[in-house]
Amino acid sequence: PIASAAFSDCSGLTSVTIPDSVISIRSEAFSGCIGLTSVTIPDSVLFIMSSAFSGCTGLTSATIGNGVINIGDGAFSGCTGLSSVTIPDRVTFIGNSVFFACTGLLEIRVASDNLSFISLDGVLFDKMKTILREYPCGKSGGYAIPDSVTSIGHAAFGSCASLTSVTIP
């Protein structure tokens, strides 16, 4: 594993190569690495723990490997440079506020074979579309929550400064 806070606040770090031997990226491993512009998480990684890449404001590309099954709370929170991200098919757990304050995020995509989550118009839901997990806070305008939704996740609309209206069914 890459240990907790191993590279935390390494502001000059611009690139990282994560080898195939890594199975876990622990909490805050790369948090605050504002110079990091892209990251490719290999298929060997199973766990991206809480706040692993939080505050990486320069991050414009994050490729999450197909081996990942767990993405912890706030794993990419504050990554203001991200515009889109894709959740791979094996992910079965997504924590709270994974993309909180990602003010450039316009869409959260989910692999079509994922059995736990789905994306509708770039918004993240559980597969049954009963829980709205996270709304990309870079989107602007109004949003009508689908009728199937019975629960809104923790901080699902947090930091959505350009959101002008929400219709709750």
Tab-separated table of N, CA and C in Angstrom:
chain	number	residue	atom	x	y	z
A	1	PRO	N	0.822	-1.205	0.000
A	1	PRO	CA	0.000	0.000	0.000
A	1	PRO	C	0.868	1.273	0.000
A	2	ILE	N	0.259	2.342	-0.438
A	2	ILE	CA	0.877	3.659	-0.272
A	2	ILE	C	0.307	4.177	1.047
A	3	ALA	N	1.174	4.410	2.011
A	3	ALA	CA	0.766	4.728	3.383
A	3	ALA	C	0.009	6.051	3.490
A	4	SER	N	-0.733	6.179	4.568
A	4	SER	CA	-1.465	7.409	4.861
A	4	SER	C	-0.518	8.598	4.871
A	5	ALA	N	-0.933	9.666	4.210
A	5	ALA	CA	-0.201	10.932	4.153
A	5	ALA	C	1.234	10.793	3.626
A	6	ALA	N	1.517	9.735	2.889
A	6	ALA	CA	2.878	9.479	2.398
A	6	ALA	C	3.442	10.651	1.589
A	7	PHE	N	2.613	11.275	0.774
A	7	PHE	CA	3.062	12.389	-0.061
A	7	PHE	C	2.231	13.646	0.208
A	8	SER	N	1.540	13.684	1.305
A	8	SER	CA	0.655	14.789	1.649
A	8	SER	C	1.378	16.133	1.570
A	9	ASP	N	0.720	17.089	0.907
A	9	ASP	CA	1.209	18.462	0.768
A	9	ASP	C	2.545	18.588	0.034
A	10	CYS	N	2.863	17.631	-0.815
A	10	CYS	CA	4.049	17.741	-1.682
A	10	CYS	C	3.643	18.590	-2.884
A	11	SER	N	3.599	19.889	-2.690
A	11	SER	CA	3.065	20.802	-3.695
A	11	SER	C	3.856	20.816	-4.997
A	12	GLY	N	5.122	20.439	-4.966
A	12	GLY	CA	5.938	20.410	-6.174
A	12	GLY	C	5.803	19.134	-6.979
A	13	LEU	N	5.119	18.134	-6.431
A	13	LEU	CA	4.928	16.860	-7.122
A	13	LEU	C	4.007	17.066	-8.318
A	14	THR	N	4.524	16.803	-9.530
A	14	THR	CA	3.724	17.016	-10.737
A	14	THR	C	3.258	15.725	-11.385
A	15	SER	N	3.950	14.630	-11.113
A	15	SER	CA	3.514	13.349	-11.671
A	15	SER	C	3.857	12.233	-10.705
A	16	VAL	N	3.110	11.158	-10.823
A	16	VAL	CA	3.348	9.986	-9.997
A	16	VAL	C	3.035	8.749	-10.833
A	17	THR	N	3.865	7.747	-10.703
A	17	THR	CA	3.619	6.462	-11.345
A	17	THR	C	3.371	5.454	-10.241
A	18	ILE	N	2.173	4.919	-10.223
A	18	ILE	CA	1.804	3.945	-9.205
A	18	ILE	C	2.002	2.559	-9.811
A	19	PRO	N	2.883	1.756	-9.222
A	19	PRO	CA	3.164	0.437	-9.805
A	19	PRO	C	2.024	-0.562	-9.599
A	20	ASP	N	2.026	-1.619	-10.400
A	20	ASP	CA	0.998	-2.657	-10.329
A	20	ASP	C	1.030	-3.447	-9.034
A	21	SER	N	2.055	-3.284	-8.226
A	21	SER	CA	2.147	-4.006	-6.955
A	21	SER	C	1.310	-3.357	-5.848
A	22	VAL	N	0.828	-2.147	-6.083
A	22	VAL	CA	0.053	-1.415	-5.062
A	22	VAL	C	-1.397	-1.884	-5.079
A	23	ILE	N	-1.927	-2.230	-3.888
A	23	ILE	CA	-3.332	-2.642	-3.801
A	23	ILE	C	-4.197	-1.636	-3.042
A	24	SER	N	-3.552	-0.676	-2.378
A	24	SER	CA	-4.302	0.281	-1.576
A	24	SER	C	-3.596	1.634	-1.563
A	25	ILE	N	-4.393	2.683	-1.746
A	25	ILE	CA	-3.893	4.048	-1.583
A	25	ILE	C	-4.582	4.565	-0.327
A	26	ARG	N	-3.809	4.713	0.728
A	26	ARG	CA	-4.367	5.009	2.045
A	26	ARG	C	-4.794	6.478	2.188
A	27	SER	N	-5.446	6.759	3.292
A	27	SER	CA	-5.998	8.083	3.589
A	27	SER	C	-4.953	9.180	3.437
A	28	GLU	N	-5.337	10.232	2.726
A	28	GLU	CA	-4.538	11.440	2.542
A	28	GLU	C	-3.169	11.190	1.909
A	29	ALA	N	-3.010	10.065	1.226
A	29	ALA	CA	-1.709	9.705	0.641
A	29	ALA	C	-1.143	10.815	-0.242
A	30	PHE	N	-1.988	11.444	-1.039
A	30	PHE	CA	-1.543	12.501	-1.942
A	30	PHE	C	-2.298	13.813	-1.691
A	31	SER	N	-2.951	13.951	-0.562
A	31	SER	CA	-3.747	15.151	-0.295
A	31	SER	C	-2.883	16.412	-0.333
A	32	GLY	N	-3.431	17.444	-0.936
A	32	GLY	CA	-2.737	18.723	-1.001
A	32	GLY	C	-1.607	18.794	-2.006
A	33	CYS	N	-1.491	17.798	-2.868
A	33	CYS	CA	-0.451	17.827	-3.915
A	33	CYS	C	-0.972	18.673	-5.072
A	34	ILE	N	-0.905	19.985	-4.909
A	34	ILE	CA	-1.520	20.926	-5.849
A	34	ILE	C	-0.857	20.937	-7.225
A	35	GLY	N	0.360	20.451	-7.339
A	35	GLY	CA	1.051	20.409	-8.626
A	35	GLY	C	0.748	19.179	-9.447
A	36	LEU	N	0.124	18.177	-8.829
A	36	LEU	CA	-0.205	16.930	-9.516
A	36	LEU	C	-1.295	17.197	-10.537
A	37	THR	N	-1.022	16.877	-11.813
A	37	THR	CA	-1.979	17.190	-12.878
A	37	THR	C	-2.772	15.991	-13.367
A	38	SER	N	-2.198	14.805	-13.262
A	38	SER	CA	-2.938	13.614	-13.669
A	38	SER	C	-2.475	12.421	-12.855
A	39	VAL	N	-3.384	11.478	-12.718
A	39	VAL	CA	-3.046	10.248	-12.012
A	39	VAL	C	-3.770	9.091	-12.695
A	40	THR	N	-3.038	8.002	-12.862
A	40	THR	CA	-3.623	6.770	-13.375
A	40	THR	C	-3.459	5.723	-12.277
A	41	ILE	N	-4.576	5.265	-11.794
A	41	ILE	CA	-4.574	4.270	-10.729
A	41	ILE	C	-4.659	2.903	-11.400
A	42	PRO	N	-3.650	2.061	-11.204
A	42	PRO	CA	-3.620	0.780	-11.918
A	42	PRO	C	-4.717	-0.183	-11.458
A	43	ASP	N	-4.977	-1.192	-12.286
A	43	ASP	CA	-6.010	-2.185	-11.986
A	43	ASP	C	-5.719	-2.974	-10.713
A	44	SER	N	-4.474	-2.990	-10.258
A	44	SER	CA	-4.117	-3.732	-9.044
A	44	SER	C	-4.679	-3.090	-7.781
A	45	VAL	N	-4.966	-1.806	-7.832
A	45	VAL	CA	-5.478	-1.090	-6.653
A	45	VAL	C	-6.938	-1.464	-6.405
A	46	LEU	N	-7.206	-1.901	-5.173
A	46	LEU	CA	-8.566	-2.266	-4.761
A	46	LEU	C	-9.243	-1.152	-3.969
A	47	PHE	N	-8.436	-0.407	-3.192
A	47	PHE	CA	-8.982	0.583	-2.274
A	47	PHE	C	-8.338	1.946	-2.465
A	48	ILE	N	-9.185	2.960	-2.636
A	48	ILE	CA	-8.754	4.357	-2.584
A	48	ILE	C	-9.410	4.889	-1.310
A	49	MET	N	-8.612	5.122	-0.305
A	49	MET	CA	-9.154	5.461	1.011
A	49	MET	C	-9.519	6.954	1.121
A	50	SER	N	-10.101	7.327	2.242
A	50	SER	CA	-10.607	8.676	2.443
A	50	SER	C	-9.545	9.749	2.220
A	51	SER	N	-9.957	10.777	1.503
A	51	SER	CA	-9.143	11.966	1.228
A	51	SER	C	-7.810	11.661	0.541
A	52	ALA	N	-7.706	10.530	-0.128
A	52	ALA	CA	-6.445	10.111	-0.758
A	52	ALA	C	-5.876	11.173	-1.694
A	53	PHE	N	-6.733	11.838	-2.460
A	53	PHE	CA	-6.290	12.860	-3.403
A	53	PHE	C	-6.960	14.205	-3.121
A	54	SER	N	-7.480	14.396	-1.936
A	54	SER	CA	-8.199	15.639	-1.622
A	54	SER	C	-7.287	16.854	-1.735
A	55	GLY	N	-7.850	17.929	-2.242
A	55	GLY	CA	-7.110	19.177	-2.350
A	55	GLY	C	-6.072	19.206	-3.456
A	56	CYS	N	-6.109	18.248	-4.352
A	56	CYS	CA	-5.186	18.252	-5.504
A	56	CYS	C	-5.804	19.143	-6.587
A	57	THR	N	-5.702	20.438	-6.384
A	57	THR	CA	-6.391	21.410	-7.231
A	57	THR	C	-5.900	21.422	-8.680
A	58	GLY	N	-4.689	20.968	-8.926
A	58	GLY	CA	-4.157	20.926	-10.289
A	58	GLY	C	-4.547	19.687	-11.058
A	59	LEU	N	-5.189	18.729	-10.391
A	59	LEU	CA	-5.548	17.462	-11.021
A	59	LEU	C	-6.634	17.673	-12.066
A	60	THR	N	-6.299	17.421	-13.328
A	60	THR	CA	-7.275	17.563	-14.409
A	60	THR	C	-7.705	16.219	-14.974
A	61	SER	N	-6.964	15.156	-14.647
A	61	SER	CA	-7.286	13.827	-15.145
A	61	SER	C	-7.033	12.787	-14.060
A	62	ALA	N	-8.055	11.986	-13.785
A	62	ALA	CA	-7.923	10.884	-12.827
A	62	ALA	C	-8.535	9.646	-13.462
A	63	THR	N	-7.697	8.676	-13.770
A	63	THR	CA	-8.163	7.419	-14.342
A	63	THR	C	-8.155	6.383	-13.227
A	64	ILE	N	-9.335	5.893	-12.902
A	64	ILE	CA	-9.484	4.926	-11.820
A	64	ILE	C	-9.470	3.532	-12.429
A	65	GLY	N	-8.539	2.702	-11.981
A	65	GLY	CA	-8.375	1.354	-12.517
A	65	GLY	C	-9.574	0.455	-12.294
A	66	ASN	N	-9.699	-0.546	-13.144
A	66	ASN	CA	-10.829	-1.467	-13.102
A	66	ASN	C	-10.831	-2.391	-11.894
A	67	GLY	N	-9.745	-2.437	-11.134
A	67	GLY	CA	-9.686	-3.280	-9.951
A	67	GLY	C	-10.306	-2.642	-8.718
A	68	VAL	N	-10.489	-1.333	-8.747
A	68	VAL	CA	-10.979	-0.606	-7.568
A	68	VAL	C	-12.388	-1.064	-7.198
A	69	ILE	N	-12.558	-1.408	-5.906
A	69	ILE	CA	-13.874	-1.808	-5.400
A	69	ILE	C	-14.402	-0.832	-4.351
A	70	ASN	N	-13.509	0.003	-3.808
A	70	ASN	CA	-13.879	0.891	-2.704
A	70	ASN	C	-13.242	2.259	-2.900
A	71	ILE	N	-14.089	3.305	-2.871
A	71	ILE	CA	-13.600	4.684	-2.929
A	71	ILE	C	-14.090	5.372	-1.661
A	72	GLY	N	-13.159	5.774	-0.802
A	72	GLY	CA	-13.484	6.312	0.513
A	72	GLY	C	-13.987	7.746	0.518
A	73	ASP	N	-14.487	8.154	1.670
A	73	ASP	CA	-15.020	9.504	1.879
A	73	ASP	C	-14.039	10.573	1.398
A	74	GLY	N	-14.540	11.497	0.609
A	74	GLY	CA	-13.752	12.651	0.192
A	74	GLY	C	-12.495	12.326	-0.585
A	75	ALA	N	-12.431	11.164	-1.213
A	75	ALA	CA	-11.208	10.710	-1.884
A	75	ALA	C	-10.654	11.733	-2.879
A	76	PHE	N	-11.541	12.426	-3.594
A	76	PHE	CA	-11.108	13.420	-4.580
A	76	PHE	C	-11.680	14.806	-4.251
A	77	SER	N	-12.086	15.022	-3.028
A	77	SER	CA	-12.694	16.307	-2.660
A	77	SER	C	-11.718	17.457	-2.872
A	78	GLY	N	-12.251	18.560	-3.367
A	78	GLY	CA	-11.429	19.744	-3.587
A	78	GLY	C	-10.536	19.680	-4.807
A	79	CYS	N	-10.737	18.694	-5.657
A	79	CYS	CA	-9.969	18.601	-6.911
A	79	CYS	C	-10.679	19.469	-7.949
A	80	THR	N	-10.457	20.749	-7.851
A	80	THR	CA	-11.205	21.729	-8.642
A	80	THR	C	-10.919	21.661	-10.133
A	81	GLY	N	-9.825	21.036	-10.546
A	81	GLY	CA	-9.483	20.933	-11.961
A	81	GLY	C	-10.135	19.772	-12.685
A	82	LEU	N	-10.729	18.824	-11.950
A	82	LEU	CA	-11.384	17.681	-12.594
A	82	LEU	C	-12.668	18.126	-13.274
A	83	SER	N	-12.858	17.725	-14.523
A	83	SER	CA	-14.110	18.054	-15.214
A	83	SER	C	-15.000	16.828	-15.389
A	84	SER	N	-14.395	15.647	-15.429
A	84	SER	CA	-15.180	14.418	-15.495
A	84	SER	C	-14.373	13.281	-14.889
A	85	VAL	N	-15.090	12.272	-14.458
A	85	VAL	CA	-14.457	11.094	-13.870
A	85	VAL	C	-15.366	9.903	-14.157
A	86	THR	N	-14.752	8.719	-14.290
A	86	THR	CA	-15.526	7.508	-14.546
A	86	THR	C	-15.310	6.514	-13.406
A	87	ILE	N	-16.412	6.036	-12.859
A	87	ILE	CA	-16.394	5.011	-11.819
A	87	ILE	C	-16.367	3.662	-12.539
A	88	PRO	N	-15.344	2.828	-12.286
A	88	PRO	CA	-15.260	1.543	-12.985
A	88	PRO	C	-16.330	0.543	-12.546
A	89	ASP	N	-16.410	-0.561	-13.273
A	89	ASP	CA	-17.497	-1.518	-13.058
A	89	ASP	C	-17.439	-2.303	-11.760
A	90	ARG	N	-16.292	-2.476	-11.143
A	90	ARG	CA	-16.182	-3.301	-9.933
A	90	ARG	C	-16.432	-2.523	-8.639
A	91	VAL	N	-16.574	-1.220	-8.698
A	91	VAL	CA	-16.770	-0.421	-7.484
A	91	VAL	C	-18.116	-0.773	-6.848
A	92	THR	N	-18.052	-1.201	-5.580
A	92	THR	CA	-19.273	-1.541	-4.847
A	92	THR	C	-19.522	-0.602	-3.672
A	93	PHE	N	-18.500	0.190	-3.306
A	93	PHE	CA	-18.658	1.138	-2.200
A	93	PHE	C	-18.092	2.483	-2.599
A	94	ILE	N	-18.897	3.506	-2.424
A	94	ILE	CA	-18.458	4.890	-2.622
A	94	ILE	C	-18.844	5.639	-1.356
A	95	GLY	N	-17.861	6.236	-0.710
A	95	GLY	CA	-18.096	6.975	0.527
A	95	GLY	C	-18.829	8.279	0.287
A	96	ASN	N	-18.977	9.040	1.329
A	96	ASN	CA	-19.632	10.342	1.258
A	96	ASN	C	-18.697	11.387	0.672
A	97	SER	N	-19.272	12.327	-0.037
A	97	SER	CA	-18.560	13.526	-0.497
A	97	SER	C	-17.264	13.220	-1.241
A	98	VAL	N	-17.253	12.171	-2.039
A	98	VAL	CA	-16.047	11.779	-2.774
A	98	VAL	C	-15.557	12.910	-3.664
A	99	PHE	N	-16.490	13.657	-4.265
A	99	PHE	CA	-16.128	14.747	-5.176
A	99	PHE	C	-16.575	16.108	-4.647
A	100	PHE	N	-16.690	16.225	-3.338
A	100	PHE	CA	-17.118	17.474	-2.707
A	100	PHE	C	-16.169	18.607	-3.091
A	101	ALA	N	-16.724	19.752	-3.440
A	101	ALA	CA	-15.973	20.964	-3.785
A	101	ALA	C	-15.090	20.793	-5.025
A	102	CYS	N	-15.451	19.855	-5.885
A	102	CYS	CA	-14.784	19.730	-7.195
A	102	CYS	C	-15.539	20.663	-8.137
A	103	THR	N	-15.263	21.940	-8.031
A	103	THR	CA	-16.064	22.971	-8.688
A	103	THR	C	-15.991	22.951	-10.205
A	104	GLY	N	-15.047	22.232	-10.778
A	104	GLY	CA	-14.973	22.095	-12.232
A	104	GLY	C	-15.638	20.836	-12.753
A	105	LEU	N	-16.114	19.983	-11.850
A	105	LEU	CA	-16.672	18.682	-12.241
A	105	LEU	C	-18.043	18.848	-12.885
A	106	LEU	N	-18.135	18.409	-14.140
A	106	LEU	CA	-19.375	18.524	-14.900
A	106	LEU	C	-20.127	17.214	-15.013
A	107	GLU	N	-19.397	16.089	-14.866
A	107	GLU	CA	-20.087	14.803	-14.953
A	107	GLU	C	-19.326	13.710	-14.225
A	108	ILE	N	-20.119	12.840	-13.632
A	108	ILE	CA	-19.607	11.629	-13.018
A	108	ILE	C	-20.170	10.494	-13.855
A	109	ARG	N	-19.286	9.771	-14.529
A	109	ARG	CA	-19.724	8.646	-15.364
A	109	ARG	C	-19.537	7.353	-14.582
A	110	VAL	N	-20.329	6.352	-14.934
A	110	VAL	CA	-20.232	5.040	-14.311
A	110	VAL	C	-20.183	4.000	-15.425
A	111	ALA	N	-19.245	3.065	-15.314
A	111	ALA	CA	-19.145	1.993	-16.302
A	111	ALA	C	-20.485	1.260	-16.392
A	112	SER	N	-20.876	0.888	-17.592
A	112	SER	CA	-22.195	0.286	-17.813
A	112	SER	C	-22.380	-1.051	-17.104
A	113	ASP	N	-21.287	-1.743	-16.789
A	113	ASP	CA	-21.382	-3.043	-16.123
A	113	ASP	C	-21.378	-2.941	-14.593
A	114	ASN	N	-21.340	-1.738	-14.048
A	114	ASN	CA	-21.322	-1.588	-12.594
A	114	ASN	C	-22.672	-2.036	-12.032
A	115	LEU	N	-22.629	-2.907	-11.013
A	115	LEU	CA	-23.849	-3.451	-10.425
A	115	LEU	C	-24.384	-2.634	-9.251
A	116	SER	N	-23.616	-1.635	-8.813
A	116	SER	CA	-23.998	-0.879	-7.622
A	116	SER	C	-24.396	0.565	-7.885
A	117	PHE	N	-23.876	1.149	-8.965
A	117	PHE	CA	-24.088	2.571	-9.226
A	117	PHE	C	-24.441	2.826	-10.686
A	118	ILE	N	-25.042	3.984	-10.915
A	118	ILE	CA	-25.410	4.408	-12.262
A	118	ILE	C	-25.281	5.926	-12.335
A	119	SER	N	-25.099	6.422	-13.533
A	119	SER	CA	-25.042	7.859	-13.763
A	119	SER	C	-26.166	8.243	-14.716
A	120	LEU	N	-26.896	9.279	-14.348
A	120	LEU	CA	-27.926	9.840	-15.219
A	120	LEU	C	-27.600	11.304	-15.434
A	121	ASP	N	-27.357	11.677	-16.667
A	121	ASP	CA	-26.989	13.055	-16.999
A	121	ASP	C	-25.802	13.545	-16.163
A	122	GLY	N	-24.874	12.634	-15.871
A	122	GLY	CA	-23.667	12.999	-15.140
A	122	GLY	C	-23.805	13.015	-13.634
A	123	VAL	N	-24.985	12.669	-13.117
A	123	VAL	CA	-25.254	12.663	-11.676
A	123	VAL	C	-25.156	11.222	-11.177
A	124	LEU	N	-24.520	11.029	-10.023
A	124	LEU	CA	-24.283	9.695	-9.468
A	124	LEU	C	-25.431	9.234	-8.575
A	125	PHE	N	-25.944	8.030	-8.877
A	125	PHE	CA	-27.025	7.400	-8.115
A	125	PHE	C	-26.640	5.975	-7.758
A	126	ASP	N	-27.339	5.396	-6.770
A	126	ASP	CA	-27.242	3.957	-6.572
A	126	ASP	C	-27.927	3.301	-7.775
A	127	LYS	N	-27.693	2.023	-7.976
A	127	LYS	CA	-28.192	1.335	-9.177
A	127	LYS	C	-29.714	1.386	-9.291
A	128	MET	N	-30.411	1.381	-8.171
A	128	MET	CA	-31.884	1.406	-8.190
A	128	MET	C	-32.444	2.818	-8.406
A	129	LYS	N	-31.563	3.805	-8.433
A	129	LYS	CA	-31.937	5.214	-8.608
A	129	LYS	C	-32.829	5.721	-7.469
A	130	THR	N	-32.618	5.161	-6.266
A	130	THR	CA	-33.372	5.634	-5.108
A	130	THR	C	-32.546	6.587	-4.249
A	131	ILE	N	-31.213	6.532	-4.397
A	131	ILE	CA	-30.337	7.424	-3.631
A	131	ILE	C	-29.536	8.280	-4.598
A	132	LEU	N	-29.698	9.581	-4.503
A	132	LEU	CA	-28.862	10.500	-5.264
A	132	LEU	C	-27.587	10.655	-4.445
A	133	ARG	N	-26.494	10.092	-4.940
A	133	ARG	CA	-25.237	10.060	-4.188
A	133	ARG	C	-24.449	11.358	-4.301
A	134	GLU	N	-24.296	11.858	-5.542
A	134	GLU	CA	-23.491	13.074	-5.688
A	134	GLU	C	-23.832	13.775	-7.001
A	135	TYR	N	-23.998	15.064	-6.890
A	135	TYR	CA	-24.269	15.936	-8.027
A	135	TYR	C	-22.972	16.677	-8.349
A	136	PRO	N	-22.527	16.647	-9.610
A	136	PRO	CA	-21.261	17.328	-9.949
A	136	PRO	C	-21.407	18.838	-9.782
A	137	CYS	N	-20.640	19.406	-8.873
A	137	CYS	CA	-20.874	20.807	-8.505
A	137	CYS	C	-20.358	21.811	-9.524
A	138	GLY	N	-19.834	21.354	-10.642
A	138	GLY	CA	-19.484	22.266	-11.723
A	138	GLY	C	-20.654	22.544	-12.647
A	139	LYS	N	-21.703	21.764	-12.512
A	139	LYS	CA	-22.897	21.960	-13.349
A	139	LYS	C	-23.596	23.252	-12.935
A	140	SER	N	-24.241	23.873	-13.892
A	140	SER	CA	-24.951	25.110	-13.584
A	140	SER	C	-26.423	24.985	-13.958
A	141	GLY	N	-27.216	25.916	-13.474
A	141	GLY	CA	-28.637	25.927	-13.765
A	141	GLY	C	-29.426	25.165	-12.739
A	142	GLY	N	-30.608	24.718	-13.160
A	142	GLY	CA	-31.502	24.003	-12.260
A	142	GLY	C	-31.412	22.505	-12.461
A	143	TYR	N	-31.947	21.774	-11.482
A	143	TYR	CA	-31.947	20.317	-11.560
A	143	TYR	C	-33.226	19.774	-10.950
A	144	ALA	N	-33.861	18.849	-11.671
A	144	ALA	CA	-35.051	18.166	-11.174
A	144	ALA	C	-34.652	16.753	-10.768
A	145	ILE	N	-34.753	16.455	-9.501
A	145	ILE	CA	-34.414	15.130	-8.985
A	145	ILE	C	-35.452	14.128	-9.503
A	146	PRO	N	-34.994	12.987	-10.036
A	146	PRO	CA	-35.946	11.992	-10.551
A	146	PRO	C	-36.924	11.498	-9.481
A	147	ASP	N	-38.128	11.117	-9.918
A	147	ASP	CA	-39.180	10.665	-9.006
A	147	ASP	C	-38.801	9.419	-8.220
A	148	SER	N	-37.888	8.615	-8.747
A	148	SER	CA	-37.498	7.372	-8.075
A	148	SER	C	-36.678	7.608	-6.810
A	149	VAL	N	-36.118	8.803	-6.654
A	149	VAL	CA	-35.227	9.105	-5.530
A	149	VAL	C	-36.004	9.253	-4.228
A	150	THR	N	-35.561	8.495	-3.220
A	150	THR	CA	-36.174	8.573	-1.893
A	150	THR	C	-35.207	9.119	-0.853
A	151	SER	N	-33.918	9.276	-1.243
A	151	SER	CA	-32.906	9.745	-0.304
A	151	SER	C	-31.832	10.533	-1.055
A	152	ILE	N	-31.352	11.585	-0.404
A	152	ILE	CA	-30.276	12.399	-0.968
A	152	ILE	C	-29.058	12.217	-0.070
A	153	GLY	N	-27.939	11.836	-0.664
A	153	GLY	CA	-26.728	11.542	0.083
A	153	GLY	C	-26.129	12.741	0.788
A	154	HIS	N	-25.281	12.445	1.762
A	154	HIS	CA	-24.584	13.456	2.547
A	154	HIS	C	-23.817	14.419	1.635
A	155	ALA	N	-24.095	15.700	1.734
A	155	ALA	CA	-23.436	16.757	0.954
A	155	ALA	C	-23.515	16.506	-0.549
A	156	ALA	N	-24.570	15.834	-0.996
A	156	ALA	CA	-24.726	15.501	-2.410
A	156	ALA	C	-24.692	16.742	-3.313
A	157	PHE	N	-25.173	17.866	-2.806
A	157	PHE	CA	-25.164	19.112	-3.564
A	157	PHE	C	-24.193	20.133	-2.958
A	158	GLY	N	-23.322	19.692	-2.090
A	158	GLY	CA	-22.391	20.584	-1.411
A	158	GLY	C	-21.456	21.308	-2.377
A	159	SER	N	-21.245	22.581	-2.162
A	159	SER	CA	-20.369	23.447	-2.960
A	159	SER	C	-20.831	23.642	-4.390
A	160	CYS	N	-22.108	23.454	-4.642
A	160	CYS	CA	-22.647	23.645	-5.997
A	160	CYS	C	-23.066	25.112	-6.169
A	161	ALA	N	-22.094	25.981	-6.321
A	161	ALA	CA	-22.320	27.422	-6.364
A	161	ALA	C	-23.115	27.873	-7.586
A	162	SER	N	-23.084	27.101	-8.680
A	162	SER	CA	-23.786	27.494	-9.897
A	162	SER	C	-25.165	26.844	-10.025
A	163	LEU	N	-25.546	26.064	-9.033
A	163	LEU	CA	-26.871	25.441	-9.021
A	163	LEU	C	-27.879	26.505	-8.628
A	164	THR	N	-28.875	26.745	-9.490
A	164	THR	CA	-29.811	27.836	-9.237
A	164	THR	C	-31.147	27.369	-8.664
A	165	SER	N	-31.539	26.103	-8.937
A	165	SER	CA	-32.795	25.580	-8.388
A	165	SER	C	-32.749	24.061	-8.350
A	166	VAL	N	-33.505	23.511	-7.417
A	166	VAL	CA	-33.643	22.060	-7.294
A	166	VAL	C	-35.116	21.746	-7.100
A	167	THR	N	-35.602	20.791	-7.890
A	167	THR	CA	-36.966	20.316	-7.731
A	167	THR	C	-36.888	18.954	-7.064
A	168	ILE	N	-37.472	18.839	-5.873
A	168	ILE	CA	-37.464	17.606	-5.118
A	168	ILE	C	-38.825	16.932	-5.280
A	169	PRO	N	-38.830	15.666	-5.730
A	169	PRO	CA	-40.136	15.001	-5.954
A	169	PRO	C	-40.848	14.694	-4.643
